[in-house]
Amino acid sequence: MDVFARFSTFTAAREVIAAGLYPYFLPLDGHEGPTVIRDGREIIMCGSNNYLGLTGDLRVRAAARAAVDRYGTSCTGSRFLNGNLTLHQELEAELASFYGKQAALVMSTGYQTNLGVIAALLTPRDHVLIDQDAHASIIDGCRLSGARLRRFEHNDAGSLERALAALPEDAARLVVVDGVYSMEGDICDLPAISRVCRAHGARLIVDDAHGLGVLAGGRGTPAHFGLTDEVDLVTVTFSKSLASLGGAVIGDEDAIHYLRHHARSLMFSASLPPADTAAALTALRILRDEPELAYRARKNATYVRGELARVGVDTGSSDTPVVPLHTPGTTETLTLWRRLLDRGVYVNPVLPPAASPRLRTSYMASHTPEQLDRALDAFAAEAHLLRQPEPAAAT
Ligand code: PMP
């Protein structure tokens, strides 16, 4: 059997392309923030993670340019050996302080951060418990570690507790959750989850990719609940609110010291380039000084959810800038995605196994009321294709 044989048996994507409904790898000519340019036409972007709209901010752009002038375009090596900049360390110090922790470690993507941290912490003898809706980078980190992996019901501390109680008493155990779930936009029940972890001697990591810049005036999920000390490690990405690329793990000094010497995705991969590091640092400073940006992103999403409810669209348990529009199946998802694009609105189609079928929409601090209303008009015009809410039970 030739391992390349699967190239010709993989036909699903070609069929969708032939039907004119292929939604992935869509080339964009301009990507300024709340609007993008596609085939020379301006489209309202309701599918980005640029929650604060900082990718176009003049201060962030200027910082990236200045970093290129000072340090060049790349460090061409791992931080471990020859690619460590004072700029990386400055960003680490400010991130740690922003999250109320002792130290941080900057890596080249959020994906690599979860992969490196989880795989460095666990051995095949250990147990790891993750939420049913955990991000792929968490799952992949667990798999790489070889630890025994169990998934608990989404955001259900009772389900986590039952799974922890079933483990052998002396088993080393780690729990990993998202602070904000990227497909549903709901917030982790951190008070209950952290209580259960503490009661069962489990260490807790929160992936705050979608909480940073969004909750608690941007300070993230642990701060939102006043539970900074209950969370052992936080992982973040710079590719969303911080308008850049990269990731970091934040925690106690001894944990970060260990990870610096054990996270293979850090040690064996080139460091975050100067421009990306400077962009993330400048965006972090803007967020620190202007927390109203975080409130504005949530306010825009609250407005959208309210208007959608008025036209009978159920947005589930979303409480953040991520607002899912649930669909009955794959065909409706792709058809809706296409129709909305034709109406000038960009959204992300999500299909199983990533999550149940839906359009993932998201909102930015920089969306204008007029842009939101135009998007809402498009959603309302196509709402008949969305999954209809369950009828109320007869009394
Ligand atoms: N964690 C979560 C919850 C994410 O949504 C993402 C990105 N989609 C990542 C980690 C990975 O981040 P990055 O883009 O920096 O690799």
Coordinates of C-alpha atoms and ligand atoms in Angstrom, one line a residue:
M1 CA 0.0 0.0 0.0
D2 CA 1.4 3.4 -1.0
V3 CA 0.9 6.0 1.7
F4 CA 0.3 8.5 -1.1
A5 CA -2.7 6.6 -2.3
R6 CA -4.9 8.6 0.0
F7 CA -4.3 11.7 -2.2
S8 CA -6.6 10.3 -4.8
T9 CA -9.2 8.7 -2.5
F10 CA -9.7 12.1 -0.7
T11 CA -12.4 13.5 -2.8
A12 CA -14.7 15.4 -0.3
A13 CA -13.0 18.8 -0.7
R14 CA -13.0 18.5 -4.6
E15 CA -16.7 17.8 -4.5
V16 CA -17.4 20.9 -2.5
I17 CA -15.1 23.0 -4.8
A18 CA -17.1 21.7 -7.8
A19 CA -20.3 22.8 -6.1
G20 CA -18.9 26.3 -5.6
L21 CA -19.3 26.0 -1.9
Y22 CA -15.7 25.6 -0.8
P23 CA -15.2 28.0 2.1
Y24 CA -11.5 27.4 3.1
F25 CA -8.2 29.2 2.2
L26 CA -10.2 32.1 0.7
P27 CA -7.6 34.6 -0.5
L28 CA -8.2 38.2 0.7
D29 CA -6.5 41.2 -0.8
G30 CA -6.8 43.5 2.2
H31 CA -7.2 42.7 5.9
E32 CA -7.6 46.0 7.8
G33 CA -9.9 44.9 10.6
P34 CA -13.7 45.2 10.5
T35 CA -13.7 45.0 6.7
V36 CA -11.6 42.9 4.2
I37 CA -11.2 43.1 0.5
R38 CA -12.2 40.1 -1.6
D39 CA -12.2 40.3 -5.5
G40 CA -12.0 44.1 -5.2
R41 CA -15.1 44.2 -3.0
E42 CA -15.3 45.4 0.6
I43 CA -16.8 42.7 2.9
I44 CA -17.7 43.1 6.6
M45 CA -15.4 40.8 8.6
C46 CA -17.5 38.8 11.2
G47 CA -15.1 35.9 11.4
S48 CA -11.8 37.2 12.8
N49 CA -10.1 36.9 16.2
N50 CA -8.9 40.4 15.9
Y51 CA -11.2 41.2 18.9
L52 CA -9.7 44.6 19.7
G53 CA -9.1 45.7 16.1
L54 CA -5.4 46.3 16.8
T55 CA -3.9 44.7 13.7
G56 CA -4.4 48.0 11.9
D57 CA -3.5 50.2 14.8
L58 CA -0.8 52.7 13.8
R59 CA 1.2 52.3 17.0
V60 CA 1.3 48.5 16.6
R61 CA 2.4 48.8 13.0
A62 CA 5.1 51.4 13.9
A63 CA 6.5 49.1 16.6
A64 CA 6.7 46.2 14.2
R65 CA 8.5 48.4 11.7
A66 CA 10.9 49.8 14.3
A67 CA 11.7 46.2 15.5
V68 CA 12.7 45.2 11.9
D69 CA 14.9 48.2 11.6
R70 CA 16.6 47.4 14.9
Y71 CA 16.8 43.6 14.9
G72 CA 16.3 42.5 11.3
T73 CA 13.5 40.2 10.1
S74 CA 14.3 36.9 12.0
C75 CA 16.4 35.5 14.8
T76 CA 17.0 32.3 12.7
G77 CA 17.3 30.1 15.7
S78 CA 15.7 28.9 18.9
R79 CA 15.6 31.1 22.0
F80 CA 17.5 28.3 23.7
L81 CA 20.6 28.7 21.6
N82 CA 20.9 32.0 19.6
G83 CA 17.5 33.5 19.1
N84 CA 16.7 35.2 22.5
L85 CA 16.1 38.9 22.4
T86 CA 15.7 41.4 25.3
L87 CA 12.4 42.2 23.5
H88 CA 11.1 38.6 24.2
Q89 CA 12.0 39.0 27.9
E90 CA 10.4 42.5 28.1
L91 CA 7.2 40.9 26.7
E92 CA 7.4 38.1 29.2
A93 CA 7.8 40.4 32.2
E94 CA 4.8 42.5 31.1
L95 CA 2.6 39.5 30.4
A96 CA 3.3 38.0 33.8
S97 CA 2.5 41.2 35.5
F98 CA -0.7 41.7 33.4
Y99 CA -1.9 38.2 34.5
G100 CA -0.8 38.7 38.1
K101 CA 1.8 35.9 38.0
Q102 CA 5.5 35.6 38.6
A103 CA 6.9 34.7 35.2
A104 CA 6.1 33.9 31.5
L105 CA 7.7 32.1 28.6
V106 CA 7.1 33.3 25.0
M107 CA 6.9 30.8 22.3
S108 CA 6.4 31.0 18.5
T109 CA 2.6 30.2 18.4
G110 CA -0.2 29.4 20.8
Y111 CA -0.4 25.9 19.3
Q112 CA 3.3 25.3 20.1
T113 CA 2.7 26.7 23.5
N114 CA 0.0 24.1 24.4
L115 CA 1.9 21.3 22.7
G116 CA 5.2 22.1 24.5
V117 CA 3.8 22.8 27.9
I118 CA 1.5 19.8 28.2
A119 CA 4.0 17.4 26.7
A120 CA 6.7 18.7 29.0
L121 CA 4.6 18.2 32.1
L122 CA 3.2 14.8 31.6
T123 CA 4.5 11.2 31.2
P124 CA 2.6 8.2 30.1
R125 CA 2.0 7.3 33.7
D126 CA 0.1 10.5 34.4
H127 CA -3.6 11.3 33.8
V128 CA -4.9 14.3 31.9
L129 CA -8.5 15.4 31.9
I130 CA -9.8 17.9 29.3
D131 CA -13.1 19.5 28.4
Q132 CA -15.1 17.8 25.6
D133 CA -14.7 21.0 23.5
A134 CA -11.0 21.6 24.2
H135 CA -8.9 23.2 21.4
A136 CA -7.0 20.9 19.0
S137 CA -3.6 22.1 20.4
I138 CA -4.6 20.8 23.9
I139 CA -5.6 17.5 22.5
D140 CA -2.4 17.2 20.5
G141 CA -0.3 18.2 23.5
C142 CA -2.0 15.4 25.5
R143 CA -1.4 12.9 22.8
L144 CA 2.2 13.8 22.4
S145 CA 2.8 13.3 26.1
G146 CA 1.4 9.8 26.0
A147 CA -0.5 10.5 29.2
R148 CA -3.8 8.7 29.9
L149 CA -6.4 11.1 28.4
R150 CA -10.0 11.5 29.5
R151 CA -12.6 14.0 28.3
F152 CA -15.3 15.3 30.6
E153 CA -18.7 16.8 29.6
H154 CA -18.4 20.4 28.3
N155 CA -18.0 22.9 31.1
D156 CA -19.5 20.4 33.6
A157 CA -17.6 20.4 36.9
G158 CA -19.7 17.4 38.1
S159 CA -18.5 15.3 35.1
L160 CA -14.9 16.4 35.9
E161 CA -15.3 15.4 39.5
R162 CA -16.6 12.0 38.6
A163 CA -13.7 11.4 36.3
L164 CA -11.2 12.6 38.9
A165 CA -12.8 10.5 41.7
A166 CA -12.4 7.4 39.5
L167 CA -8.6 7.7 39.2
P168 CA -6.2 5.7 41.4
E169 CA -5.5 7.7 44.5
D170 CA -1.8 8.1 43.8
A171 CA -2.3 9.1 40.2
A172 CA -0.7 12.4 39.1
R173 CA -3.4 14.4 37.4
L174 CA -3.7 17.5 35.3
V175 CA -6.8 19.3 34.1
V176 CA -6.8 21.6 31.0
V177 CA -9.7 23.9 30.1
D178 CA -10.2 26.8 27.8
G179 CA -11.1 30.1 29.5
V180 CA -13.4 31.0 26.7
Y181 CA -14.5 28.3 24.3
S182 CA -13.6 29.3 20.8
M183 CA -16.6 27.8 18.9
E184 CA -19.4 28.6 21.3
G185 CA -18.2 31.8 23.0
D186 CA -19.2 30.6 26.4
I187 CA -17.0 31.2 29.5
C188 CA -15.4 28.4 31.5
D189 CA -17.1 27.7 34.9
L190 CA -13.8 28.4 36.6
P191 CA -15.1 28.7 40.1
A192 CA -16.5 25.2 40.1
I193 CA -13.8 23.6 38.0
S194 CA -11.0 25.0 40.2
R195 CA -12.8 23.9 43.3
V196 CA -13.0 20.4 42.0
C197 CA -9.3 20.4 41.0
R198 CA -8.3 21.5 44.4
A199 CA -10.5 18.9 46.1
H200 CA -8.9 16.1 44.0
G201 CA -5.3 17.3 44.0
A202 CA -5.2 18.1 40.3
R203 CA -3.1 20.9 38.7
L204 CA -5.1 23.3 36.5
I205 CA -4.1 24.9 33.2
V206 CA -6.4 27.5 31.5
D207 CA -5.9 28.2 27.8
D208 CA -6.9 31.8 27.7
A209 CA -6.5 32.3 23.9
H210 CA -10.0 33.9 23.7
G211 CA -10.1 35.4 27.2
L212 CA -7.1 37.6 26.9
G213 CA -8.2 41.0 25.7
V214 CA -11.8 40.1 26.2
L215 CA -12.8 39.4 29.9
A216 CA -12.1 41.6 32.9
G217 CA -11.1 44.6 30.8
G218 CA -8.8 42.3 28.8
R219 CA -7.0 40.8 31.8
G220 CA -8.5 37.4 31.0
T221 CA -10.6 34.6 32.6
P222 CA -8.8 34.0 35.9
A223 CA -9.1 37.8 36.6
H224 CA -12.7 37.8 35.5
F225 CA -13.5 35.4 38.4
G226 CA -10.9 36.7 40.8
L227 CA -9.2 33.3 40.7
T228 CA -5.7 34.1 39.6
D229 CA -4.1 32.1 42.4
E230 CA -6.3 29.1 41.8
V231 CA -5.0 28.6 38.3
D232 CA -1.5 27.0 38.1
L233 CA -0.6 27.9 34.5
V234 CA -2.2 30.1 31.9
T235 CA -1.5 29.7 28.2
V236 CA -2.2 32.6 25.8
T237 CA -1.8 33.4 22.1
F238 CA -0.8 36.7 20.5
S239 CA -2.7 35.8 17.3
K240 CA -6.1 37.1 18.5
S241 CA -6.4 40.2 20.7
L242 CA -2.7 41.0 20.6
A243 CA -2.7 41.4 16.8
S244 CA 0.4 39.4 16.2
L245 CA 1.6 35.8 16.1
G246 CA 3.0 33.8 19.0
G247 CA 2.1 32.4 22.4
A248 CA 3.1 32.2 26.0
V249 CA 2.7 30.3 29.2
I250 CA 2.4 32.2 32.4
G251 CA 2.8 31.0 36.0
D252 CA 5.2 30.6 38.9
E253 CA 8.9 31.2 38.4
D254 CA 9.8 27.5 39.1
A255 CA 7.3 26.2 36.6
I256 CA 8.5 28.6 33.9
H257 CA 12.2 27.7 34.7
Y258 CA 11.3 24.0 34.2
L259 CA 9.4 24.6 31.0
R260 CA 12.2 26.7 29.6
H261 CA 14.4 23.6 29.8
H262 CA 11.8 20.9 28.8
A263 CA 9.3 22.3 26.3
R264 CA 10.6 20.8 23.1
S265 CA 8.4 23.1 20.8
L266 CA 10.3 26.0 22.3
M267 CA 13.8 24.5 22.3
F268 CA 13.8 23.0 18.8
S269 CA 12.0 25.7 16.9
A270 CA 13.1 29.3 15.9
S271 CA 12.0 32.1 18.2
L272 CA 9.2 34.6 17.5
P273 CA 10.5 37.2 15.0
P274 CA 11.3 40.7 16.2
A275 CA 8.4 42.4 14.4
D276 CA 5.8 40.0 15.9
T277 CA 7.3 40.3 19.3
A278 CA 7.2 44.1 19.2
A279 CA 3.6 44.1 17.8
A280 CA 2.4 41.9 20.6
L281 CA 4.2 44.0 23.3
T282 CA 2.7 47.2 21.9
A283 CA -0.8 45.7 21.7
L284 CA -0.5 44.5 25.3
R285 CA 0.5 48.0 26.4
I286 CA -2.5 49.5 24.5
L287 CA -4.8 47.0 26.1
R288 CA -3.4 47.7 29.6
D289 CA -3.9 51.4 29.1
E290 CA -7.2 51.2 27.2
P291 CA -9.3 48.5 28.9
E292 CA -12.4 50.1 27.3
L293 CA -11.4 48.3 24.1
A294 CA -12.2 45.0 25.7
Y295 CA -15.5 46.3 26.9
R296 CA -16.4 47.6 23.5
A297 CA -15.8 44.2 21.8
R298 CA -18.2 42.5 24.3
K299 CA -20.7 45.4 24.0
N300 CA -20.8 44.9 20.2
A301 CA -21.4 41.2 20.6
T302 CA -24.1 41.8 23.2
Y303 CA -25.8 44.1 20.7
V304 CA -25.7 41.4 18.0
R305 CA -27.0 38.7 20.3
G306 CA -29.9 40.9 21.4
E307 CA -30.8 41.8 17.8
L308 CA -30.6 38.1 16.7
A309 CA -32.8 37.1 19.6
R310 CA -35.4 39.6 18.3
V311 CA -35.6 37.7 15.0
G312 CA -35.7 34.4 16.8
V313 CA -32.1 33.2 16.3
D314 CA -30.8 31.2 19.2
T315 CA -27.1 32.0 20.1
G316 CA -26.8 29.4 22.8
S317 CA -24.6 30.2 25.8
S318 CA -22.3 32.8 24.1
D319 CA -21.3 35.5 26.5
T320 CA -18.2 36.9 24.6
P321 CA -17.4 38.3 21.2
V322 CA -17.8 34.8 19.7
V323 CA -21.4 34.2 18.7
P324 CA -22.4 30.9 17.0
L325 CA -25.2 30.7 14.5
H326 CA -26.2 27.0 14.7
T327 CA -27.2 25.3 11.5
P328 CA -29.1 22.0 10.9
G329 CA -26.3 20.3 8.9
T330 CA -23.3 20.5 6.5
T331 CA -25.2 21.6 3.4
E332 CA -27.0 24.4 5.1
T333 CA -23.8 25.6 6.7
L334 CA -22.0 25.8 3.4
T335 CA -25.0 27.3 1.6
L336 CA -25.4 29.9 4.3
W337 CA -21.7 30.8 4.3
R338 CA -21.9 31.4 0.5
R339 CA -25.1 33.4 0.7
L340 CA -23.7 35.6 3.4
L341 CA -20.5 36.2 1.5
D342 CA -22.6 37.2 -1.5
R343 CA -24.4 39.6 0.8
G344 CA -21.0 41.1 1.8
V345 CA -20.5 39.4 5.2
Y346 CA -17.6 37.1 6.1
V347 CA -18.3 34.3 8.7
N348 CA -16.6 31.0 9.4
P349 CA -18.3 27.7 8.6
V350 CA -17.6 25.1 11.2
L351 CA -18.3 21.4 10.5
P352 CA -18.1 18.2 12.6
P353 CA -15.8 16.8 14.0
A354 CA -14.5 20.4 14.9
A355 CA -17.9 21.1 16.5
S356 CA -21.6 20.7 15.6
P357 CA -22.4 22.5 12.4
R358 CA -22.6 26.3 12.7
L359 CA -21.4 29.6 11.4
R360 CA -18.9 31.0 13.9
T361 CA -19.3 34.8 14.0
S362 CA -17.2 37.1 16.0
Y363 CA -17.1 40.9 16.7
M364 CA -14.5 43.5 17.3
A365 CA -14.2 46.6 19.3
S366 CA -13.7 48.4 16.0
H367 CA -17.0 47.4 14.2
T368 CA -19.2 50.4 13.7
P369 CA -22.9 50.3 14.5
E370 CA -23.6 50.6 10.8
Q371 CA -21.4 47.6 10.0
L372 CA -23.1 45.5 12.7
D373 CA -26.5 46.5 11.3
R374 CA -25.6 45.5 7.8
A375 CA -24.4 42.1 9.0
L376 CA -27.5 41.7 11.1
D377 CA -29.7 42.4 8.0
A378 CA -27.9 39.7 6.1
F379 CA -28.3 37.2 9.0
A380 CA -32.0 38.0 9.3
A381 CA -32.6 37.5 5.5
E382 CA -31.1 34.0 5.7
A383 CA -32.3 33.1 9.2
H384 CA -34.7 30.5 7.8
L385 CA -31.7 28.3 7.0
L386 CA -30.4 28.3 10.6
R387 CA -31.3 25.6 13.1
Q388 CA -34.7 26.5 14.5
P389 CA -35.0 26.7 18.3
E390 CA -36.6 23.6 20.0
P391 CA -40.4 24.2 20.4
A392 CA -41.4 24.9 24.0
A393 CA -42.7 21.7 25.7
A394 CA -46.5 21.5 25.9
T395 CA -47.9 22.2 29.4
Ligands
PMP1 N1 -5.9 27.7 21.9 C1 -7.1 28.1 21.4 C2 -8.3 28.0 22.3 C3 -7.2 28.6 20.1 O1 -8.4 29.0 19.7 C4 -6.1 28.7 19.3 C5 -6.1 29.3 17.9 N2 -7.3 29.0 17.2 C6 -4.9 28.3 19.8 C7 -4.8 27.8 21.1 C8 -3.6 28.4 19.0 O2 -3.2 29.7 18.8 P1 -2.1 30.1 17.6 O3 -3.0 30.6 16.5 O4 -1.3 31.1 18.3 O5 -1.4 28.9 17.3

